[in-house]
PDB file of C-alpha atoms in Angstrom:
ATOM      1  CA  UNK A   1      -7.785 -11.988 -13.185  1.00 76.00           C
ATOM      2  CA  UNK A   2      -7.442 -15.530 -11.072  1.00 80.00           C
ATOM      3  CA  UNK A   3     -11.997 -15.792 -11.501  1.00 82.00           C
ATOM      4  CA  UNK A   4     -11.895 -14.740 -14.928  1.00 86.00           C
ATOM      5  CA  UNK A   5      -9.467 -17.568 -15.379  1.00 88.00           C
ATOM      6  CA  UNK A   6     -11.352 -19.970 -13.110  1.00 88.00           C
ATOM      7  CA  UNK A   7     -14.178 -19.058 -14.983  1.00 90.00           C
ATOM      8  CA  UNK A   8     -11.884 -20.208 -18.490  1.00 91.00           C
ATOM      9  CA  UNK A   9     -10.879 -23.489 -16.992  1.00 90.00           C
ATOM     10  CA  UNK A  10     -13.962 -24.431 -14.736  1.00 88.00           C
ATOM     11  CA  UNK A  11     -14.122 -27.830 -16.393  1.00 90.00           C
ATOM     12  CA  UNK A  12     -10.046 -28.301 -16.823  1.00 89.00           C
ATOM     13  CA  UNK A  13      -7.608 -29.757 -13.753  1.00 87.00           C
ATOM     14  CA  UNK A  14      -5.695 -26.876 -13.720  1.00 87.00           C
ATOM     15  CA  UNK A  15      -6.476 -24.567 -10.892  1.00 84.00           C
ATOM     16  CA  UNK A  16      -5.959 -21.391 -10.134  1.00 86.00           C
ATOM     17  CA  UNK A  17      -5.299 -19.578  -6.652  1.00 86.00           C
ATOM     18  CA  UNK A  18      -4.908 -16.375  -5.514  1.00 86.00           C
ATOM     19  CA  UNK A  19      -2.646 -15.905  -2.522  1.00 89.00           C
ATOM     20  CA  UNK A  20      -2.815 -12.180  -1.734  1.00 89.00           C
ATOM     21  CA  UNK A  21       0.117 -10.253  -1.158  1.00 91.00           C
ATOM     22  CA  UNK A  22       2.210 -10.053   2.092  1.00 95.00           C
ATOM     23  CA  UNK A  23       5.686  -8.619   3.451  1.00 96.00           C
ATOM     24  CA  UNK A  24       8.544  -9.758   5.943  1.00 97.00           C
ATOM     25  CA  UNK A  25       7.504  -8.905   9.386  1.00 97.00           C
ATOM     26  CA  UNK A  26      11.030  -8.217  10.430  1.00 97.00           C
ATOM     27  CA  UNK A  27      11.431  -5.837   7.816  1.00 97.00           C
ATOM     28  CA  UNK A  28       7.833  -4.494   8.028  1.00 98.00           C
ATOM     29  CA  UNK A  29       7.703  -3.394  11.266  1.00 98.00           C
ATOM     30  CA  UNK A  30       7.205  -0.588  13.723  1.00 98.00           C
ATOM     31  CA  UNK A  31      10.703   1.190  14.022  1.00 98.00           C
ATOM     32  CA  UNK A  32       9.333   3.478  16.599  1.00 97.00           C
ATOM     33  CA  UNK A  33      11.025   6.623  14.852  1.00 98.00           C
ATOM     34  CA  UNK A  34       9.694  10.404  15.155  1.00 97.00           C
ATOM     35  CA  UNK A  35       6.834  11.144  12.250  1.00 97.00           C
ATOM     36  CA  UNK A  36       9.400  13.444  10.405  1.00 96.00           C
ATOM     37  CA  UNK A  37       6.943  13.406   7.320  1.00 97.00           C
ATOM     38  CA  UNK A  38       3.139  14.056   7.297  1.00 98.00           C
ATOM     39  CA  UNK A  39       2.801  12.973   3.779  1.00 98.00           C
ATOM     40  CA  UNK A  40       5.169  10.390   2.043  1.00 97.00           C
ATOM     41  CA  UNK A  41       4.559   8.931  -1.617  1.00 96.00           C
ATOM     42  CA  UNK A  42       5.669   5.576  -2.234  1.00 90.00           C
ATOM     43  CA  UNK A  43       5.949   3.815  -5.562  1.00 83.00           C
ATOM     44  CA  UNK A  44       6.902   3.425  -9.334  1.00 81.00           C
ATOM     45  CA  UNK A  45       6.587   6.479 -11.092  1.00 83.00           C
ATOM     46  CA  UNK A  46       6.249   7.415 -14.916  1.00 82.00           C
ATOM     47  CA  UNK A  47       5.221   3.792 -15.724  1.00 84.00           C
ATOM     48  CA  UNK A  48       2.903   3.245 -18.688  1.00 88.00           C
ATOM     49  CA  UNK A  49       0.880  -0.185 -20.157  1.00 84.00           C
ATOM     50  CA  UNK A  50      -1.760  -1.352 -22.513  1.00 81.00           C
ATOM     51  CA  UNK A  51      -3.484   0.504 -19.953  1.00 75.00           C
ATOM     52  CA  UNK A  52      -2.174   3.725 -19.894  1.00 85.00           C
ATOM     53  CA  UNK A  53      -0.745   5.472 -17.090  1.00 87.00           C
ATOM     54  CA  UNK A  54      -0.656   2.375 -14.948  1.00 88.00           C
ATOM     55  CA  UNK A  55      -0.012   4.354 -11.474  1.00 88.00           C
ATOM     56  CA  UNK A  56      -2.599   7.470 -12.508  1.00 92.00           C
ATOM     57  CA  UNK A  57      -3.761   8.715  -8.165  1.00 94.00           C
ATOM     58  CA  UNK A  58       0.613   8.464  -7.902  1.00 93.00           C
ATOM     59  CA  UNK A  59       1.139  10.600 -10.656  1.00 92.00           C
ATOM     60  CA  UNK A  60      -1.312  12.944  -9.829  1.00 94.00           C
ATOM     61  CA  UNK A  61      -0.208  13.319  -6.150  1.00 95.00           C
ATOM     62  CA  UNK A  62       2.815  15.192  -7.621  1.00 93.00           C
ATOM     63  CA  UNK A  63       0.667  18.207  -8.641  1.00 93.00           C
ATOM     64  CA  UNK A  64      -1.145  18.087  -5.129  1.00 95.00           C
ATOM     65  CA  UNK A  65       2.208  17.918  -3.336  1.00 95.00           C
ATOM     66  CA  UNK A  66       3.101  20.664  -5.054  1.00 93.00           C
ATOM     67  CA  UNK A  67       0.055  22.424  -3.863  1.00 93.00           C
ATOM     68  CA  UNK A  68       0.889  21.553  -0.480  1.00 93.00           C
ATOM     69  CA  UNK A  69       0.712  24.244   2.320  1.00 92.00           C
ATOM     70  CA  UNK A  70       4.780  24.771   3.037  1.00 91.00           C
ATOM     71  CA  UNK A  71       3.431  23.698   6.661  1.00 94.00           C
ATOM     72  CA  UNK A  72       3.460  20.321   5.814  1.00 96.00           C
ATOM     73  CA  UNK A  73       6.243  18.001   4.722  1.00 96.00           C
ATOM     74  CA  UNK A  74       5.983  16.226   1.845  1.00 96.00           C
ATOM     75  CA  UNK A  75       8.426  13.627   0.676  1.00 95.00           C
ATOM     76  CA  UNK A  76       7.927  11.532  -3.031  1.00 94.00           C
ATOM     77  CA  UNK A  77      10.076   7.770  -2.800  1.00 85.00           C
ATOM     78  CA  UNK A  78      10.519   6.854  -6.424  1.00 75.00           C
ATOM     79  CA  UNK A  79      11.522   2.954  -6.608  1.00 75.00           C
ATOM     80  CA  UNK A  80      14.656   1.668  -6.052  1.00 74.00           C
ATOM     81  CA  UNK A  81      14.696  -0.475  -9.318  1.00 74.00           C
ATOM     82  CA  UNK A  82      14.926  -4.525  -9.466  1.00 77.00           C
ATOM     83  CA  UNK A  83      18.578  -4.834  -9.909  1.00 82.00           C
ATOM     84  CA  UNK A  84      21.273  -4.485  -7.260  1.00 82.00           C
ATOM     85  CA  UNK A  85      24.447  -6.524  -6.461  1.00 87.00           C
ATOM     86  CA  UNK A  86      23.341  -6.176  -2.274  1.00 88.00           C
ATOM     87  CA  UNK A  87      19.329  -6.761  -2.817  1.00 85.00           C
ATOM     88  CA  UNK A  88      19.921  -9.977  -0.599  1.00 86.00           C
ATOM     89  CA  UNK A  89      21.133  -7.872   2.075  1.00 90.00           C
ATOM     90  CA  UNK A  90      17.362  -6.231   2.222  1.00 91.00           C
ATOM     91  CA  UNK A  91      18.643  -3.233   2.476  1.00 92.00           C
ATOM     92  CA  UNK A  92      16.437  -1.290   0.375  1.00 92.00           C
ATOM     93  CA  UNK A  93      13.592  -2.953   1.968  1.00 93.00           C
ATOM     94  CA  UNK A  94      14.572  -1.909   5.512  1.00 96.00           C
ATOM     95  CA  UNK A  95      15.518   2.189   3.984  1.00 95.00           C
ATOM     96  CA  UNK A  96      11.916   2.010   2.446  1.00 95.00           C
ATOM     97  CA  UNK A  97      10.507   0.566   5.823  1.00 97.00           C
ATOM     98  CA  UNK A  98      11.865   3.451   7.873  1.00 97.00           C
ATOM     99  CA  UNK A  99      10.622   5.693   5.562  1.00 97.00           C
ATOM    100  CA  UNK A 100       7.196   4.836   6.178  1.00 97.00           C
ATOM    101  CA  UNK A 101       7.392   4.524   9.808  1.00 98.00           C
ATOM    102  CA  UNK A 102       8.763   7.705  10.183  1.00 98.00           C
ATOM    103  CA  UNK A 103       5.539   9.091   8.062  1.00 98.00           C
ATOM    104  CA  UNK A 104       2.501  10.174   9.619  1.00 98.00           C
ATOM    105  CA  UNK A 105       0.318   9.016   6.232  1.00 98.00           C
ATOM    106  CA  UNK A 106       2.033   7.044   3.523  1.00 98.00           C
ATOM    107  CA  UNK A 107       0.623   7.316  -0.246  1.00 97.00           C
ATOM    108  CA  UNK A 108       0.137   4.885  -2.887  1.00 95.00           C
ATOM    109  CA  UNK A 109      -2.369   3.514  -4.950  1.00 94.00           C
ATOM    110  CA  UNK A 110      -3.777   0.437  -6.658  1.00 93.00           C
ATOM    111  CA  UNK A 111      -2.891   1.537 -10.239  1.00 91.00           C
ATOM    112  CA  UNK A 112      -5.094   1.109 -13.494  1.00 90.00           C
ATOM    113  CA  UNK A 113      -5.899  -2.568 -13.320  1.00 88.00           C
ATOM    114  CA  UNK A 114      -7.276  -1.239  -9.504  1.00 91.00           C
ATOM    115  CA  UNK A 115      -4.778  -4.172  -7.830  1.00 90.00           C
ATOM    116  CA  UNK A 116      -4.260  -4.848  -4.189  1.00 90.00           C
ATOM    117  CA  UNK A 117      -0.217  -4.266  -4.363  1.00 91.00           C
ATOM    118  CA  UNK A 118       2.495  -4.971  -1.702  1.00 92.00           C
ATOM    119  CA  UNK A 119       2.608  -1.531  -0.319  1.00 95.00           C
ATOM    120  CA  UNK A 120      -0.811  -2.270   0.866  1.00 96.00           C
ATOM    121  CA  UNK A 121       0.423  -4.311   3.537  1.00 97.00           C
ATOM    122  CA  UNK A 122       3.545  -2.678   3.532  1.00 97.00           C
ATOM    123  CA  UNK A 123       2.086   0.471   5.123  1.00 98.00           C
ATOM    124  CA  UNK A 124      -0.325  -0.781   7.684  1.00 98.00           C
ATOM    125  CA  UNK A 125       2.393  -3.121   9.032  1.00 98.00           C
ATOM    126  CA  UNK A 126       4.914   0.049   9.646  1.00 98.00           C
ATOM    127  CA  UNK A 127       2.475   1.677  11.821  1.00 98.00           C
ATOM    128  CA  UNK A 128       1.375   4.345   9.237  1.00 98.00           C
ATOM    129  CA  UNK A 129      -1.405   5.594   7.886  1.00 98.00           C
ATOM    130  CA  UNK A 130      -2.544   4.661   4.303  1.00 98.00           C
ATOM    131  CA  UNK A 131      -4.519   6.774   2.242  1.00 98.00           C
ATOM    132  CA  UNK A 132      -4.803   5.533  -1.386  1.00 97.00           C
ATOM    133  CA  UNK A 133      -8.076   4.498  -3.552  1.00 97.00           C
ATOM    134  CA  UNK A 134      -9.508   1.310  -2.702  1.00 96.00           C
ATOM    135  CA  UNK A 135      -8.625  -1.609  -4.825  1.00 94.00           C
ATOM    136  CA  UNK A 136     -11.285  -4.278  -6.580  1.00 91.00           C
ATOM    137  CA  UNK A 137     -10.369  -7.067  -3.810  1.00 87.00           C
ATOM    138  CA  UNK A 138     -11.638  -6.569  -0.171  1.00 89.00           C
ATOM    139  CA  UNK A 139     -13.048  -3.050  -0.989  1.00 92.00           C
ATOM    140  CA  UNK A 140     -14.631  -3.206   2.397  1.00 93.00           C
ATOM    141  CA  UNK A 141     -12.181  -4.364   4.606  1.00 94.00           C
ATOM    142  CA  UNK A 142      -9.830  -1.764   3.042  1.00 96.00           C
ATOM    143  CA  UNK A 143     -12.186   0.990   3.827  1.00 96.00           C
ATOM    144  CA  UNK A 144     -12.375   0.138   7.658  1.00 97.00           C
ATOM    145  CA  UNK A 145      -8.729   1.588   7.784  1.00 98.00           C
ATOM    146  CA  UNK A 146      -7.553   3.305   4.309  1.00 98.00           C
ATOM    147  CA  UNK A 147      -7.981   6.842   4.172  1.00 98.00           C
ATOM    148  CA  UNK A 148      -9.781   6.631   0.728  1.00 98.00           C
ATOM    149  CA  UNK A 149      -8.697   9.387  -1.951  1.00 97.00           C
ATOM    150  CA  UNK A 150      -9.273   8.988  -5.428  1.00 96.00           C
ATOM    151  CA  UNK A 151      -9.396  10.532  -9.372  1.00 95.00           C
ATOM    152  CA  UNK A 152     -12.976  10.960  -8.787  1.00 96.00           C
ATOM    153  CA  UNK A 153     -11.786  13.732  -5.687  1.00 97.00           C
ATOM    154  CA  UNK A 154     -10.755  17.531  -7.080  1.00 97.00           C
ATOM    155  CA  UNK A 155      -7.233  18.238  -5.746  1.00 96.00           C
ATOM    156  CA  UNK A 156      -8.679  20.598  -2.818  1.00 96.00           C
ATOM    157  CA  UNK A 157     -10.788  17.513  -1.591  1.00 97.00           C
ATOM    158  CA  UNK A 158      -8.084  15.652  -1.486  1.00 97.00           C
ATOM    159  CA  UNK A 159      -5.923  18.058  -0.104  1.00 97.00           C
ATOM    160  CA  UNK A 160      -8.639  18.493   2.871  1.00 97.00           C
ATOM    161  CA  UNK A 161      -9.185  14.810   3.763  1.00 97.00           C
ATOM    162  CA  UNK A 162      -5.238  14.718   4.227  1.00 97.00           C
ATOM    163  CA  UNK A 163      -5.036  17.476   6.578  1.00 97.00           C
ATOM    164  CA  UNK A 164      -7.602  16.523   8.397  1.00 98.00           C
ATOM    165  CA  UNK A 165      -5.514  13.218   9.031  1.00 98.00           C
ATOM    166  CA  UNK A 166      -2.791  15.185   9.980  1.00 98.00           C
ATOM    167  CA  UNK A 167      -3.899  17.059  12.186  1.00 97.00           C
ATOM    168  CA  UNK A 168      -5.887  14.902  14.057  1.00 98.00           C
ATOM    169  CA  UNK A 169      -3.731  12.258  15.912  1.00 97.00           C
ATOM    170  CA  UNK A 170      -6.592  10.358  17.310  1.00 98.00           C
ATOM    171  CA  UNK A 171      -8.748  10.054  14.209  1.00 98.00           C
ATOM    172  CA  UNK A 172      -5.536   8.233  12.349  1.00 98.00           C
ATOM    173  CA  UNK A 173      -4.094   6.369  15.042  1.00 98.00           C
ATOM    174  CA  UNK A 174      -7.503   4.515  15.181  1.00 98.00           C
ATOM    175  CA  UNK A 175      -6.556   3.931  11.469  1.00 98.00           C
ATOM    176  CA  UNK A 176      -3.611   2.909  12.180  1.00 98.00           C
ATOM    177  CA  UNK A 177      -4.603   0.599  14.996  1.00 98.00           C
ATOM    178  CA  UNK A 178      -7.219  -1.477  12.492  1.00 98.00           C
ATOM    179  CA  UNK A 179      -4.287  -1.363   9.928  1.00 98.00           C
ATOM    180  CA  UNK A 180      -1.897  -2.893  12.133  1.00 98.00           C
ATOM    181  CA  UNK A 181      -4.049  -5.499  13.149  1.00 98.00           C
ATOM    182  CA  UNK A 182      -5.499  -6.621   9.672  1.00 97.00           C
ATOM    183  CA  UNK A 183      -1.745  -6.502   8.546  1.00 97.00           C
ATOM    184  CA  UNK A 184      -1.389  -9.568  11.025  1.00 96.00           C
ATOM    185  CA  UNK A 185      -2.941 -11.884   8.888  1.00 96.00           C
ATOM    186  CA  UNK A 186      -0.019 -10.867   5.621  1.00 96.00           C
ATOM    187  CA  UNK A 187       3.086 -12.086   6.888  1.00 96.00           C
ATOM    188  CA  UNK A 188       4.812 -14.219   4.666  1.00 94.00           C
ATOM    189  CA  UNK A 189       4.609 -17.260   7.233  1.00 95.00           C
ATOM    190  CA  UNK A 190       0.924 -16.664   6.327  1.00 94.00           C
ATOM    191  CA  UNK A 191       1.195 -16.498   2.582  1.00 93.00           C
ATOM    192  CA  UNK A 192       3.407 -19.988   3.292  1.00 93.00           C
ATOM    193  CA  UNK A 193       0.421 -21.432   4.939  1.00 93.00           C
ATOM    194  CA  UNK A 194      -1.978 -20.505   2.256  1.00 92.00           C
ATOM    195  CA  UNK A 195       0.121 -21.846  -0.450  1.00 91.00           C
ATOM    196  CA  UNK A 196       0.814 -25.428   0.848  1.00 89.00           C
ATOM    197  CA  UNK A 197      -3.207 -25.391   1.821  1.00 88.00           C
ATOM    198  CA  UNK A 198      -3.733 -24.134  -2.040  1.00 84.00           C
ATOM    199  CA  UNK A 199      -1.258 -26.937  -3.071  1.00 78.00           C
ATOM    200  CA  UNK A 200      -2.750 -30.030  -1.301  1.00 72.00           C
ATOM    201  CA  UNK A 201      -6.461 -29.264  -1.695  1.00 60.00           C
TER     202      UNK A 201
END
């Protein structure tokens, strides 16, 4: 959206910048906690637009859970909602960042209008695995370290590109390891930088 709109007002003074998402590296973190889930699905659920389903690889991970071998565990983390008395506390933050720590591969996606959302720095910067589809923005950084599923895969294609992560440690800690890294560069004290050099250009 931020070219199209740069595109709009190309002979305006308003500007437009995109500042790409980031997360709290104290919250973010590696928790060093046992991988008690090999799969763990992360996000808004049952959430429709203009454009439809807005979340539609999310929503269809629920059938291929479901699928699942009873060898692996499978956990689904709807959202906590926007509203709570304690949010300042950041305790849902730090319950969701555990979660993914303790999760061999985390699962989300970049939804209908193919976004690069939060969780995608989210994940990397707990020391997890990601496997999602690849959003519009970055497409090849994201594929130097996302496990890349997608509609376009049947279920048993998808199914087999997970367990193969799974199963092999070294193949997805080297995922992990590029993950962690280009999660360096999203910390908020980044996105702070980027947004006072947006501001006095």
């Amino acid at each position: 959206d931020c070219n199209k709109y740069k595109e709009i007002y190309k002979n305006s003074t308003i500007r437009f910048e995109h500042i790409a998402h980031c997360a709290e590296k104290s919250i973010y973190k590696d928790y060093k906690l046992e991988k008690n889930y090999d799969l763990f699905l992360c996000g808004a659920l049952g959430i429709r637009t203009v454009l439809g389903v807005h979340y539609p690889l999310r929503e269809r991970m629920l059938q291929v859970f479901r699928d699942m071998s009873p060898n692996y565990r499978c956990k689904v983390k709807g959202h906590p909602g926007y509203n709570h008395s304690d949010s300042y506390t950041n305790k849902y933050a730090i319950e969701f960042a555990e979660e993914i720590n303790s999760s061999k591969i985390a699962i989300t996606c970049c939804g209908a209008p193919k976004t690069r959302f939060g969780k995608y720095i989210e994940i990397p910067m707990c020391h997890t695995a990601i496997a999602a589809d690849i959003p519009d923005e970055d497409q090849e950084t994201f594929k130097d370290f996302v496990i890349e599923i997608d509609n376009e895969m049947s279920d048993d294609e998808i199914k087999s590109k997970l367990i193969y992560y799974i199963e092999n440690d070294k193949e997805r800690q080297e995922l992990v390891n590029k993950g962690v890294e280009w999660s360096k560069e999203y910390t908020q004290e980044k996105y702070a930088e980027r947004f006072f050099s947006a501001q006095t250009c």
